[in-house]
């Protein structure tokens, strides 16, 4: 096994220093972009090494040596964790090098780091460099447990481009993590709701009553307050056509009549659409007004249809 405590043996020559000013600025930009905390920061905090995180990225060779020494001297963590953190630093250095050799791979083999640790740290490093698609190829590996899944989902949702939530949903459906925090659950639900009204409805039903109520209300907001989405009318029709039970029926009515959704321009249209779908209080001529109702929801102007 390689002597991980020997700096020169692990890192080799560090001239030129890999953490140039440009690299440091890039890492700090990623930190701000990832909710103010890199995934390596999260790892170190989880291992009670927050003071080590404050020294990353190192500004010069001496700072890198001190960072390495702190890791080696941390007796409160396991050997595999020490090795994994050093492996992450070597991934960093590999990512700034053009010589084609991988110090991280060589160290991982020589130090006997288990494959799952290497795969996981590589995935987190790719998240930190905002290479999200490649990161998921690692983080969805079947050998891994779902550590930091709340953070991974939140970051992927908030970095989704053009309303494409393929990556966070792919991660969720592949890993099937247990979501622990309300912000992460909300982020995931928004991604599901933006992608499929019916799937989001079924997702809401998989939770206990209080959370189910909250998610159902959020589904209404996501669908009806979609801004300039061209398919808003179609999604509104899908929403109002859902097979609601008695509780959901009441939630739907109350939320649109007196809840937060009352402020929406198309709240009355959605209520009318639901009445028509369920045959409740339909008056003569209302069934012929579908086009007007849908156009009102699409434009946000209101259907101008008598209720």
Coordinates of C-alpha atoms in Angstrom, one line a residue, residues 162-286:
X162 CA -34.5 25.3 -20.7
X163 CA -37.0 23.4 -18.5
X164 CA -35.2 20.1 -19.2
X165 CA -35.3 18.1 -16.0
X166 CA -33.9 14.9 -17.5
X167 CA -30.9 14.7 -15.2
X168 CA -32.5 15.1 -11.8
X169 CA -35.3 12.8 -12.7
X170 CA -32.9 10.2 -14.1
X171 CA -30.9 10.4 -10.9
X172 CA -34.1 10.0 -8.8
X173 CA -35.6 7.2 -10.7
X174 CA -32.3 5.3 -10.9
X175 CA -31.1 5.7 -7.3
X176 CA -34.5 5.9 -5.7
X177 CA -33.2 7.8 -2.7
X178 CA -35.2 8.7 0.4
X179 CA -35.6 12.4 0.4
X180 CA -34.9 13.9 3.8
X181 CA -35.3 17.7 3.5
X182 CA -38.3 19.8 2.5
X183 CA -36.3 22.0 0.1
X184 CA -35.0 18.9 -1.8
X185 CA -38.5 17.4 -1.9
X186 CA -39.9 20.6 -3.3
X187 CA -37.2 20.8 -5.9
X188 CA -37.8 17.3 -7.0
X189 CA -41.5 17.7 -7.1
X190 CA -41.2 20.8 -9.2
X191 CA -39.1 18.9 -11.7
X192 CA -41.7 16.1 -11.8
X193 CA -44.6 18.5 -12.1
X194 CA -42.9 20.4 -14.9
X195 CA -42.4 17.2 -16.8
X196 CA -45.7 15.3 -16.1
X197 CA -48.8 16.4 -14.4
X198 CA -50.1 12.9 -13.9
X199 CA -46.8 11.6 -12.6
X200 CA -46.6 14.5 -10.1
X201 CA -50.2 13.8 -9.0
X202 CA -49.2 10.1 -8.3
X203 CA -46.1 11.3 -6.6
X204 CA -48.1 13.5 -4.2
X205 CA -50.3 10.5 -3.3
X206 CA -47.3 8.6 -2.2
X207 CA -46.9 10.8 0.8
X208 CA -48.7 11.2 4.1
X209 CA -51.7 13.4 4.2
X210 CA -50.1 16.7 5.3
X211 CA -47.3 16.5 2.8
X212 CA -49.7 15.1 0.2
X213 CA -51.9 18.2 0.7
X214 CA -48.9 20.5 0.3
X215 CA -47.6 18.8 -2.8
X216 CA -51.1 18.8 -4.4
X217 CA -51.4 22.6 -3.9
X218 CA -47.9 23.0 -5.3
X219 CA -48.9 21.0 -8.4
X220 CA -51.8 23.4 -9.0
X221 CA -49.4 26.4 -8.8
X222 CA -46.8 24.8 -11.0
X223 CA -49.4 24.0 -13.7
X224 CA -51.4 27.2 -13.7
X225 CA -48.6 29.7 -13.0
X226 CA -46.3 28.5 -15.8
X227 CA -45.6 31.8 -17.3
X228 CA -45.0 31.6 -21.0
X229 CA -45.2 27.8 -21.4
X230 CA -47.0 27.1 -24.7
X231 CA -48.6 23.9 -23.3
X232 CA -50.1 25.6 -20.2
X233 CA -53.7 25.1 -21.5
X234 CA -53.1 21.4 -22.2
X235 CA -51.5 20.9 -18.8
X236 CA -54.4 22.7 -17.2
X237 CA -56.9 20.4 -18.9
X238 CA -54.8 17.4 -17.7
X239 CA -54.9 18.8 -14.1
X240 CA -58.6 19.4 -14.1
X241 CA -59.2 16.0 -15.5
X242 CA -57.4 14.1 -12.8
X243 CA -59.3 11.4 -10.8
X244 CA -59.4 13.3 -7.6
X245 CA -60.8 11.7 -4.4
X246 CA -63.0 13.7 -2.0
X247 CA -60.2 15.3 -0.1
X248 CA -58.4 16.3 -3.2
X249 CA -61.6 17.7 -4.7
X250 CA -62.0 19.9 -1.6
X251 CA -58.4 21.0 -1.6
X252 CA -58.7 21.9 -5.3
X253 CA -61.7 24.1 -4.7
X254 CA -60.5 25.8 -1.6
X255 CA -57.0 26.5 -3.0
X256 CA -58.4 28.2 -6.1
X257 CA -61.3 30.0 -4.4
X258 CA -59.6 31.2 -1.2
X259 CA -56.0 30.0 -1.1
X260 CA -52.8 31.2 -2.7
X261 CA -54.0 30.1 -6.1
X262 CA -56.9 32.6 -6.0
X263 CA -54.5 35.3 -7.3
X264 CA -53.9 33.5 -10.6
X265 CA -55.6 35.0 -13.6
X266 CA -56.9 31.6 -14.7
X267 CA -58.1 30.3 -11.3
X268 CA -61.8 30.8 -12.2
X269 CA -61.2 29.1 -15.5
X270 CA -59.7 26.1 -13.8
X271 CA -62.6 25.8 -11.4
X272 CA -65.0 25.9 -14.4
X273 CA -63.0 23.3 -16.3
X274 CA -63.2 21.0 -13.2
X275 CA -67.0 21.6 -13.0
X276 CA -67.4 20.7 -16.6
X277 CA -65.2 17.5 -16.3
X278 CA -67.2 16.3 -13.3
X279 CA -70.6 17.5 -14.5
X280 CA -71.1 19.7 -11.4
X281 CA -73.4 22.7 -12.0
X282 CA -73.0 22.8 -15.7
X283 CA -75.3 25.2 -17.4
X284 CA -76.6 25.3 -20.9
X285 CA -73.9 26.3 -23.4
X286 CA -70.9 25.8 -21.1

